[in-house]
Amino acid sequence: MNQHVSWAEAGAAETRGGDVVRIVDLKRQFGGTAAVDGISLSVRKGEILGIIGRSGAGKSTLIRCLNGLERPDEGQIFVEGREITGLGERDLQPLRRRIGMIFQHFNLLSAKTVEENVALPLKIEGRSKAERLARAAELLDLVGLADKARAYPASLSGGQKQRVGIARALAARPALLLSDEATSALDPETTRSILSLLKDINQRLGLTILLITHEMEVIRTVADRVAVIDAGKIVEEGQVWSVFADPQADVTRSLLAGIRPQLPEAIAARLGKAGREAILRVDVAGEAARRPLLQELATAIPGRFRLVHGGIDHIQGEPVGTLFVGVQTTDGRVAEIIDFLNARDTRVEVLGHVSDDV
């Protein structure tokens, strides 16, 4: 039986409605350091899963284990229902045709034209020149570069180079697209256009994408689900809006600090243990963020309180926000206000007190 056909046809049947990738208790050490330390994770068919962590957290090692460039010390990796960790180099070749890869620094061949770069995986497969060029033209049209087919990479912008990289990754019609920090070398505007392209490809082709990044803004923009990795372990996992609304791990809260509302530094610097106004942080999501929470509070508990700072964002169609509320301590109703807010599915934290207006 032709090995390539068995991966593409039988694998697609096994994953229909299920997992394209399943990782079970994966471990990989370098010397005495555990780069991947017991990770278990699934990537569902048709979803975009974001894996985020700081530099050195183990993201790159994990993705290299997935495409067979690293051998794990322990654990299992299933791709389209097949266990791959014991495969030799020859048997890994059909697997790699099922996995497309886009890179941070594009990895284009400078001596080849754009269409030749895109068609290269098909040339390696032994496809005819007519088939290669037809597929390259189709993909360049998909990524908006139909007019650049005969250009060379040196004449392209960074965003155009990454679009070529995406087209090349799709050439062999993969079941899974791996994106390793694909937007890290791009400016913010170009990053947004590339993320929009990935989301469009995901929706139009039903392509499963595993996205490695250290930027929460990337996760917020494009991912369906997020897994946070720290010191080789998955420390938090869930729907993107849910994790953003109520992060549990310290590393997640740290990664979110740049894009969630934060108490202004001028106010934070003046917080103390006592004062005539308590500053509350109120995290809201879902139904709690849709209701007129402060209006309800003012009706139920008359007294002096005010909105100091904050805002509401929408992630995956769900409202998620943080409000900083100042409550007068002289009324003696701070605990009552906190109980009222907690009863409405918010998360409330007393950050401290200030002595005068801020």
mmCIF file of C-alpha atoms in Angstrom:
data_model
loop_
_atom_site.group_PDB
_atom_site.id
_atom_site.type_symbol
_atom_site.label_atom_id
_atom_site.label_comp_id
_atom_site.label_asym_id
_atom_site.label_seq_id
_atom_site.Cartn_x
_atom_site.Cartn_y
_atom_site.Cartn_z
ATOM 1 C CA MET A 1 0.000 0.000 0.000
ATOM 2 C CA ASN A 2 1.264 3.477 -0.854
ATOM 3 C CA GLN A 3 2.354 5.082 2.440
ATOM 4 C CA HIS A 4 1.439 8.639 1.354
ATOM 5 C CA VAL A 5 -2.098 7.585 0.446
ATOM 6 C CA SER A 6 -2.536 5.734 3.749
ATOM 7 C CA TRP A 7 -1.630 8.845 5.741
ATOM 8 C CA ALA A 8 -3.814 11.184 3.708
ATOM 9 C CA GLU A 9 -6.901 8.979 3.324
ATOM 10 C CA ALA A 10 -6.990 6.752 6.384
ATOM 11 C CA GLY A 11 -5.720 9.570 8.604
ATOM 12 C CA ALA A 12 -8.444 11.917 7.412
ATOM 13 C CA ALA A 13 -11.067 9.271 8.143
ATOM 14 C CA GLU A 14 -9.747 8.667 11.653
ATOM 15 C CA THR A 15 -9.702 12.369 12.578
ATOM 16 C CA ARG A 16 -13.062 13.334 11.079
ATOM 17 C CA GLY A 17 -14.717 15.198 13.940
ATOM 18 C CA GLY A 18 -11.864 14.292 16.300
ATOM 19 C CA ASP A 19 -8.257 15.201 17.098
ATOM 20 C CA VAL A 20 -5.631 15.827 14.450
ATOM 21 C CA VAL A 21 -2.895 15.765 17.113
ATOM 22 C CA ARG A 22 -2.888 14.087 20.514
ATOM 23 C CA ILE A 23 0.123 14.337 22.822
ATOM 24 C CA VAL A 24 0.349 12.071 25.872
ATOM 25 C CA ASP A 25 2.775 12.718 28.772
ATOM 26 C CA LEU A 26 5.560 13.950 26.487
ATOM 27 C CA LYS A 27 9.040 14.481 27.959
ATOM 28 C CA ARG A 28 12.280 15.741 26.440
ATOM 29 C CA GLN A 29 15.448 16.591 28.369
ATOM 30 C CA PHE A 30 18.687 18.282 27.375
ATOM 31 C CA GLY A 31 21.350 17.407 29.894
ATOM 32 C CA GLY A 32 19.667 17.782 33.248
ATOM 33 C CA THR A 33 17.081 20.293 32.028
ATOM 34 C CA ALA A 34 13.535 19.233 31.168
ATOM 35 C CA ALA A 35 12.541 21.244 28.081
ATOM 36 C CA VAL A 36 9.225 19.373 27.837
ATOM 37 C CA ASP A 37 8.063 17.898 31.122
ATOM 38 C CA GLY A 38 5.006 15.669 30.890
ATOM 39 C CA ILE A 39 2.857 17.601 28.410
ATOM 40 C CA SER A 40 -0.508 16.158 27.367
ATOM 41 C CA LEU A 41 -2.443 18.116 24.761
ATOM 42 C CA SER A 42 -4.893 17.715 21.875
ATOM 43 C CA VAL A 43 -5.490 19.784 18.745
ATOM 44 C CA ARG A 44 -8.998 19.309 17.406
ATOM 45 C CA LYS A 45 -9.855 19.128 13.738
ATOM 46 C CA GLY A 46 -10.514 22.590 12.294
ATOM 47 C CA GLU A 47 -9.472 24.621 15.343
ATOM 48 C CA ILE A 48 -6.681 27.108 15.950
ATOM 49 C CA LEU A 49 -4.831 26.225 19.137
ATOM 50 C CA GLY A 50 -2.384 28.809 20.463
ATOM 51 C CA ILE A 51 0.524 27.696 22.628
ATOM 52 C CA ILE A 52 2.040 30.607 24.496
ATOM 53 C CA GLY A 53 4.928 31.003 26.904
ATOM 54 C CA ARG A 54 8.029 33.023 27.604
ATOM 55 C CA SER A 55 11.334 32.363 25.846
ATOM 56 C CA GLY A 56 12.779 29.063 27.062
ATOM 57 C CA ALA A 57 9.423 27.715 28.230
ATOM 58 C CA GLY A 58 9.623 24.699 25.903
ATOM 59 C CA LYS A 59 7.492 25.837 22.951
ATOM 60 C CA SER A 60 10.077 25.240 20.222
ATOM 61 C CA THR A 61 11.077 21.835 21.587
ATOM 62 C CA LEU A 62 7.442 20.786 21.623
ATOM 63 C CA ILE A 63 6.898 21.802 18.007
ATOM 64 C CA ARG A 64 10.133 20.066 16.922
ATOM 65 C CA CYS A 65 8.880 16.866 18.545
ATOM 66 C CA LEU A 66 5.622 17.247 16.617
ATOM 67 C CA ASN A 67 7.293 17.432 13.203
ATOM 68 C CA GLY A 68 9.836 14.734 14.005
ATOM 69 C CA LEU A 69 12.924 16.940 14.254
ATOM 70 C CA GLU A 70 13.345 16.035 17.951
ATOM 71 C CA ARG A 71 12.934 12.603 19.503
ATOM 72 C CA PRO A 72 11.074 12.691 22.833
ATOM 73 C CA ASP A 73 12.539 10.729 25.727
ATOM 74 C CA GLU A 74 9.118 9.544 26.896
ATOM 75 C CA GLY A 75 5.471 9.830 25.915
ATOM 76 C CA GLN A 76 3.454 9.502 22.747
ATOM 77 C CA ILE A 77 2.454 11.722 19.826
ATOM 78 C CA PHE A 78 -0.472 10.762 17.616
ATOM 79 C CA VAL A 79 -0.932 12.574 14.300
ATOM 80 C CA GLU A 80 -4.168 11.712 12.486
ATOM 81 C CA GLY A 81 -4.535 8.730 14.798
ATOM 82 C CA ARG A 82 -1.032 7.320 14.183
ATOM 83 C CA GLU A 83 1.650 7.114 16.852
ATOM 84 C CA ILE A 84 4.807 8.703 15.414
ATOM 85 C CA THR A 85 7.469 8.728 18.123
ATOM 86 C CA GLY A 86 8.910 5.362 17.081
ATOM 87 C CA LEU A 87 9.040 6.072 13.342
ATOM 88 C CA GLY A 88 12.332 6.097 11.484
ATOM 89 C CA GLU A 89 13.378 8.897 9.161
ATOM 90 C CA ARG A 90 12.009 7.153 6.065
ATOM 91 C CA ASP A 91 8.596 6.606 7.666
ATOM 92 C CA LEU A 92 8.505 10.219 8.896
ATOM 93 C CA GLN A 93 8.508 11.584 5.346
ATOM 94 C CA PRO A 94 4.809 10.858 4.699
ATOM 95 C CA LEU A 95 4.016 12.434 8.071
ATOM 96 C CA ARG A 96 5.817 15.636 7.148
ATOM 97 C CA ARG A 97 3.677 15.921 4.029
ATOM 98 C CA ARG A 98 0.668 16.076 6.339
ATOM 99 C CA ILE A 99 2.197 18.908 8.390
ATOM 100 C CA GLY A 100 2.835 22.348 6.905
ATOM 101 C CA MET A 101 5.272 24.692 8.648
ATOM 102 C CA ILE A 102 5.649 28.470 8.633
ATOM 103 C CA PHE A 103 8.642 30.107 10.260
ATOM 104 C CA GLN A 104 9.550 33.362 11.964
ATOM 105 C CA HIS A 105 12.225 34.232 9.382
ATOM 106 C CA PHE A 106 10.375 32.862 6.322
ATOM 107 C CA ASN A 107 13.103 30.386 5.200
ATOM 108 C CA LEU A 108 12.640 31.136 1.499
ATOM 109 C CA LEU A 109 15.246 30.157 -1.072
ATOM 110 C CA SER A 110 16.675 33.401 -2.439
ATOM 111 C CA ALA A 111 17.754 31.918 -5.795
ATOM 112 C CA LYS A 112 14.253 30.671 -6.614
ATOM 113 C CA THR A 113 11.237 32.688 -7.694
ATOM 114 C CA VAL A 114 8.138 33.007 -5.548
ATOM 115 C CA GLU A 115 6.267 30.338 -7.510
ATOM 116 C CA GLU A 116 9.290 28.014 -7.360
ATOM 117 C CA ASN A 117 9.457 28.441 -3.573
ATOM 118 C CA VAL A 118 5.764 27.625 -3.249
ATOM 119 C CA ALA A 119 6.013 24.618 -5.559
ATOM 120 C CA LEU A 120 9.147 23.172 -3.916
ATOM 121 C CA PRO A 121 7.350 20.663 -1.618
ATOM 122 C CA LEU A 122 5.547 19.287 -4.665
ATOM 123 C CA LYS A 123 8.801 18.988 -6.590
ATOM 124 C CA ILE A 124 10.239 16.964 -3.711
ATOM 125 C CA GLU A 125 7.140 14.735 -3.911
ATOM 126 C CA GLY A 126 7.821 14.153 -7.611
ATOM 127 C CA ARG A 127 4.756 15.946 -8.987
ATOM 128 C CA SER A 128 4.794 17.099 -12.611
ATOM 129 C CA LYS A 129 5.832 20.644 -13.470
ATOM 130 C CA ALA A 130 2.350 21.484 -14.766
ATOM 131 C CA GLU A 131 0.773 20.286 -11.523
ATOM 132 C CA ARG A 132 3.316 22.193 -9.435
ATOM 133 C CA LEU A 133 2.788 25.465 -11.264
ATOM 134 C CA ALA A 134 -1.001 25.129 -11.210
ATOM 135 C CA ARG A 135 -0.990 24.556 -7.451
ATOM 136 C CA ALA A 136 1.452 27.449 -6.893
ATOM 137 C CA ALA A 137 -0.775 29.788 -8.897
ATOM 138 C CA GLU A 138 -3.832 28.692 -6.892
ATOM 139 C CA LEU A 139 -2.088 29.309 -3.571
ATOM 140 C CA LEU A 140 -0.531 32.633 -4.551
ATOM 141 C CA ASP A 141 -4.000 33.820 -5.479
ATOM 142 C CA LEU A 142 -5.244 32.613 -2.063
ATOM 143 C CA VAL A 143 -2.616 34.644 -0.187
ATOM 144 C CA GLY A 144 -2.988 37.714 -2.413
ATOM 145 C CA LEU A 145 0.296 37.476 -4.322
ATOM 146 C CA ALA A 146 -0.774 36.283 -7.757
ATOM 147 C CA ASP A 147 1.177 39.139 -9.368
ATOM 148 C CA LYS A 148 4.438 38.153 -7.615
ATOM 149 C CA ALA A 149 4.852 34.659 -9.058
ATOM 150 C CA ARG A 150 8.008 35.507 -11.050
ATOM 151 C CA ALA A 151 9.503 37.825 -8.419
ATOM 152 C CA TYR A 152 12.403 36.832 -6.168
ATOM 153 C CA PRO A 153 12.242 36.960 -2.349
ATOM 154 C CA ALA A 154 14.702 39.876 -2.141
ATOM 155 C CA SER A 155 12.145 42.162 -3.802
ATOM 156 C CA LEU A 156 9.389 41.366 -1.298
ATOM 157 C CA SER A 157 8.424 43.006 1.977
ATOM 158 C CA GLY A 158 8.452 40.987 5.206
ATOM 159 C CA GLY A 159 4.712 40.491 5.075
ATOM 160 C CA GLN A 160 4.852 39.336 1.456
ATOM 161 C CA LYS A 161 7.628 36.877 2.301
ATOM 162 C CA GLN A 162 5.498 35.417 5.081
ATOM 163 C CA ARG A 163 2.557 35.082 2.692
ATOM 164 C CA VAL A 164 4.823 33.101 0.364
ATOM 165 C CA GLY A 165 5.836 30.971 3.345
ATOM 166 C CA ILE A 166 2.179 30.285 4.133
ATOM 167 C CA ALA A 167 1.449 29.371 0.503
ATOM 168 C CA ARG A 168 4.420 26.988 0.462
ATOM 169 C CA ALA A 169 3.239 25.373 3.704
ATOM 170 C CA LEU A 170 -0.140 24.678 2.096
ATOM 171 C CA ALA A 171 1.252 23.238 -1.135
ATOM 172 C CA ALA A 172 0.931 19.566 -0.190
ATOM 173 C CA ARG A 173 -2.579 20.035 1.280
ATOM 174 C CA PRO A 174 -1.552 19.350 4.887
ATOM 175 C CA ALA A 175 -3.906 18.280 7.665
ATOM 176 C CA LEU A 176 -2.066 20.468 10.180
ATOM 177 C CA LEU A 177 -0.320 23.831 9.893
ATOM 178 C CA LEU A 178 2.381 24.628 12.455
ATOM 179 C CA SER A 179 3.177 28.318 12.942
ATOM 180 C CA ASP A 180 6.355 28.988 14.925
ATOM 181 C CA GLU A 181 6.423 32.684 15.937
ATOM 182 C CA ALA A 182 5.342 33.498 12.382
ATOM 183 C CA THR A 183 4.605 37.174 13.105
ATOM 184 C CA SER A 184 7.416 37.997 15.548
ATOM 185 C CA ALA A 185 9.598 39.628 12.879
ATOM 186 C CA LEU A 186 6.759 41.762 11.478
ATOM 187 C CA ASP A 187 5.442 45.214 12.327
ATOM 188 C CA PRO A 188 2.006 45.475 14.016
ATOM 189 C CA GLU A 189 0.046 46.333 10.861
ATOM 190 C CA THR A 190 1.609 43.487 8.886
ATOM 191 C CA THR A 191 1.073 41.141 11.827
ATOM 192 C CA ARG A 192 -2.649 41.918 11.773
ATOM 193 C CA SER A 193 -2.846 41.182 8.042
ATOM 194 C CA ILE A 194 -1.033 37.841 8.425
ATOM 195 C CA LEU A 195 -3.247 36.796 11.353
ATOM 196 C CA SER A 196 -6.321 37.741 9.339
ATOM 197 C CA LEU A 197 -5.027 35.587 6.473
ATOM 198 C CA LEU A 198 -4.466 32.602 8.801
ATOM 199 C CA LYS A 199 -7.970 32.945 10.222
ATOM 200 C CA ASP A 200 -9.416 33.172 6.715
ATOM 201 C CA ILE A 201 -7.518 30.045 5.605
ATOM 202 C CA ASN A 202 -8.691 28.215 8.725
ATOM 203 C CA GLN A 203 -12.323 29.073 8.003
ATOM 204 C CA ARG A 204 -12.269 28.584 4.228
ATOM 205 C CA LEU A 205 -10.245 25.359 4.163
ATOM 206 C CA GLY A 206 -11.167 23.942 7.572
ATOM 207 C CA LEU A 207 -7.432 23.722 8.255
ATOM 208 C CA THR A 208 -6.207 22.847 11.740
ATOM 209 C CA ILE A 209 -3.556 25.283 12.999
ATOM 210 C CA LEU A 210 -1.202 25.026 15.965
ATOM 211 C CA LEU A 211 0.239 28.465 16.670
ATOM 212 C CA ILE A 212 3.367 28.970 18.805
ATOM 213 C CA THR A 213 3.843 32.507 20.137
ATOM 214 C CA HIS A 214 4.965 34.628 23.073
ATOM 215 C CA GLU A 215 2.443 37.384 22.292
ATOM 216 C CA MET A 216 -0.986 37.361 23.937
ATOM 217 C CA GLU A 217 -2.288 39.783 21.301
ATOM 218 C CA VAL A 218 -1.708 37.082 18.680
ATOM 219 C CA ILE A 219 -3.676 34.593 20.791
ATOM 220 C CA ARG A 220 -6.506 37.098 21.357
ATOM 221 C CA THR A 221 -6.787 37.861 17.643
ATOM 222 C CA VAL A 222 -6.772 34.447 16.030
ATOM 223 C CA ALA A 223 -6.893 31.439 18.408
ATOM 224 C CA ASP A 224 -9.931 29.429 19.477
ATOM 225 C CA ARG A 225 -8.214 27.789 22.433
ATOM 226 C CA VAL A 226 -4.992 28.543 24.312
ATOM 227 C CA ALA A 227 -2.494 26.457 26.273
ATOM 228 C CA VAL A 228 0.038 28.283 28.469
ATOM 229 C CA ILE A 229 3.413 26.579 28.828
ATOM 230 C CA ASP A 230 5.936 27.321 31.572
ATOM 231 C CA ALA A 231 9.114 25.393 32.416
ATOM 232 C CA GLY A 232 8.093 22.590 30.074
ATOM 233 C CA LYS A 233 4.599 22.122 31.544
ATOM 234 C CA ILE A 234 1.111 23.179 30.491
ATOM 235 C CA VAL A 235 -0.007 25.347 33.418
ATOM 236 C CA GLU A 236 -3.319 26.563 31.989
ATOM 237 C CA GLU A 237 -5.592 25.657 29.094
ATOM 238 C CA GLY A 238 -9.036 26.681 27.856
ATOM 239 C CA GLN A 239 -11.134 28.803 25.529
ATOM 240 C CA VAL A 240 -9.331 32.062 24.827
ATOM 241 C CA TRP A 241 -12.061 34.318 26.205
ATOM 242 C CA SER A 242 -12.314 32.233 29.388
ATOM 243 C CA VAL A 243 -8.565 32.280 30.081
ATOM 244 C CA PHE A 244 -8.410 36.023 29.409
ATOM 245 C CA ALA A 245 -11.354 36.615 31.732
ATOM 246 C CA ASP A 246 -9.996 34.634 34.674
ATOM 247 C CA PRO A 247 -6.322 33.642 34.343
ATOM 248 C CA GLN A 248 -5.278 31.150 37.003
ATOM 249 C CA ALA A 249 -1.497 30.853 36.608
ATOM 250 C CA ASP A 250 0.962 33.604 37.525
ATOM 251 C CA VAL A 251 2.659 33.341 34.137
ATOM 252 C CA THR A 252 -0.692 33.797 32.366
ATOM 253 C CA ARG A 253 -1.454 36.931 34.374
ATOM 254 C CA SER A 254 2.019 38.241 33.568
ATOM 255 C CA LEU A 255 1.611 37.579 29.829
ATOM 256 C CA LEU A 256 -1.786 39.284 29.879
ATOM 257 C CA ALA A 257 -0.539 42.385 31.692
ATOM 258 C CA GLY A 258 0.308 44.164 28.458
ATOM 259 C CA ILE A 259 -3.171 43.911 26.930
ATOM 260 C CA ARG A 260 -5.589 43.852 29.867
ATOM 261 C CA PRO A 261 -6.500 47.107 31.616
ATOM 262 C CA GLN A 262 -4.094 47.902 34.450
ATOM 263 C CA LEU A 263 -4.429 50.398 37.255
ATOM 264 C CA PRO A 264 -2.601 53.576 36.149
ATOM 265 C CA GLU A 265 0.869 53.824 37.681
ATOM 266 C CA ALA A 266 0.111 57.191 39.289
ATOM 267 C CA ILE A 267 -2.684 55.574 41.290
ATOM 268 C CA ALA A 268 -0.892 52.278 41.955
ATOM 269 C CA ALA A 269 2.068 54.172 43.432
ATOM 270 C CA ARG A 270 -0.200 55.755 46.049
ATOM 271 C CA LEU A 271 -1.925 52.594 47.261
ATOM 272 C CA GLY A 272 -1.587 51.846 50.960
ATOM 273 C CA LYS A 273 -3.181 49.742 53.676
ATOM 274 C CA ALA A 274 -5.496 52.512 54.875
ATOM 275 C CA GLY A 275 -7.273 55.519 53.390
ATOM 276 C CA ARG A 276 -10.689 56.974 52.790
ATOM 277 C CA GLU A 277 -11.154 55.204 49.454
ATOM 278 C CA ALA A 278 -10.694 51.504 48.695
ATOM 279 C CA ILE A 279 -9.624 50.653 45.151
ATOM 280 C CA LEU A 280 -11.276 47.469 43.857
ATOM 281 C CA ARG A 281 -10.339 45.495 40.780
ATOM 282 C CA VAL A 282 -13.480 43.916 39.316
ATOM 283 C CA ASP A 283 -13.005 41.325 36.535
ATOM 284 C CA VAL A 284 -16.120 40.614 34.489
ATOM 285 C CA ALA A 285 -16.931 38.285 31.608
ATOM 286 C CA GLY A 286 -19.901 36.846 29.786
ATOM 287 C CA GLU A 287 -23.286 37.705 31.285
ATOM 288 C CA ALA A 288 -21.741 39.730 34.116
ATOM 289 C CA ALA A 289 -20.089 41.999 31.541
ATOM 290 C CA ARG A 290 -23.347 42.468 29.612
ATOM 291 C CA ARG A 291 -25.410 43.726 32.523
ATOM 292 C CA PRO A 292 -25.414 47.348 33.838
ATOM 293 C CA LEU A 293 -23.392 46.293 36.847
ATOM 294 C CA LEU A 294 -22.527 49.717 38.280
ATOM 295 C CA GLN A 295 -26.075 50.967 37.806
ATOM 296 C CA GLU A 296 -27.384 47.928 39.697
ATOM 297 C CA LEU A 297 -24.823 48.523 42.430
ATOM 298 C CA ALA A 298 -25.849 52.182 42.809
ATOM 299 C CA THR A 299 -29.514 51.179 43.123
ATOM 300 C CA ALA A 300 -28.910 48.373 45.620
ATOM 301 C CA ILE A 301 -26.305 50.052 47.832
ATOM 302 C CA PRO A 302 -26.507 53.842 47.852
ATOM 303 C CA GLY A 303 -23.184 55.418 48.667
ATOM 304 C CA ARG A 304 -20.149 56.982 47.171
ATOM 305 C CA PHE A 305 -18.255 54.924 44.635
ATOM 306 C CA ARG A 306 -16.850 55.719 41.209
ATOM 307 C CA LEU A 307 -15.263 54.148 38.149
ATOM 308 C CA VAL A 308 -11.562 54.971 38.290
ATOM 309 C CA HIS A 309 -10.338 53.133 35.190
ATOM 310 C CA GLY A 310 -10.985 50.082 33.010
ATOM 311 C CA GLY A 311 -12.804 48.849 29.968
ATOM 312 C CA ILE A 312 -14.582 45.992 28.158
ATOM 313 C CA ASP A 313 -13.144 44.038 25.222
ATOM 314 C CA HIS A 314 -14.789 41.350 23.085
ATOM 315 C CA ILE A 315 -12.957 38.040 22.562
ATOM 316 C CA GLN A 316 -14.544 35.254 20.501
ATOM 317 C CA GLY A 317 -17.778 37.227 20.702
ATOM 318 C CA GLU A 318 -17.752 37.266 24.518
ATOM 319 C CA PRO A 319 -17.371 40.486 26.537
ATOM 320 C CA VAL A 320 -14.357 40.405 28.865
ATOM 321 C CA GLY A 321 -13.269 43.342 30.974
ATOM 322 C CA THR A 322 -11.663 44.812 34.043
ATOM 323 C CA LEU A 323 -13.063 47.739 36.038
ATOM 324 C CA PHE A 324 -11.231 49.645 38.754
ATOM 325 C CA VAL A 325 -13.751 51.028 41.223
ATOM 326 C CA GLY A 326 -13.101 53.460 44.053
ATOM 327 C CA VAL A 327 -15.342 52.948 47.111
ATOM 328 C CA GLN A 328 -15.595 55.385 50.027
ATOM 329 C CA THR A 329 -14.555 53.614 53.226
ATOM 330 C CA THR A 330 -16.281 56.219 55.435
ATOM 331 C CA ASP A 331 -19.665 54.718 54.518
ATOM 332 C CA GLY A 332 -18.675 51.408 56.098
ATOM 333 C CA ARG A 333 -20.140 49.477 53.156
ATOM 334 C CA VAL A 334 -17.053 48.153 51.374
ATOM 335 C CA ALA A 335 -17.658 44.530 52.435
ATOM 336 C CA GLU A 336 -21.323 44.796 51.400
ATOM 337 C CA ILE A 337 -20.322 46.097 47.961
ATOM 338 C CA ILE A 338 -17.808 43.283 47.515
ATOM 339 C CA ASP A 339 -20.442 40.689 48.450
ATOM 340 C CA PHE A 340 -22.885 42.276 45.971
ATOM 341 C CA LEU A 341 -20.343 42.093 43.132
ATOM 342 C CA ASN A 342 -19.216 38.557 43.977
ATOM 343 C CA ALA A 343 -22.844 37.396 43.860
ATOM 344 C CA ARG A 344 -23.003 38.526 40.214
ATOM 345 C CA ASP A 345 -20.226 36.274 38.891
ATOM 346 C CA THR A 346 -17.458 38.846 39.055
ATOM 347 C CA ARG A 347 -14.022 38.437 40.581
ATOM 348 C CA VAL A 348 -13.210 41.196 43.064
ATOM 349 C CA GLU A 349 -9.857 42.092 44.596
ATOM 350 C CA VAL A 350 -9.081 44.940 46.981
ATOM 351 C CA LEU A 351 -5.873 46.428 45.619
ATOM 352 C CA GLY A 352 -5.383 48.895 48.466
ATOM 353 C CA HIS A 353 -6.493 52.289 49.712
ATOM 354 C CA VAL A 354 -5.801 55.907 48.874
ATOM 355 C CA SER A 355 -6.140 58.889 51.182
ATOM 356 C CA ASP A 356 -7.344 61.534 48.717
ATOM 357 C CA ASP A 357 -8.835 61.901 45.268
ATOM 358 C CA VAL A 358 -6.966 60.274 42.369
#
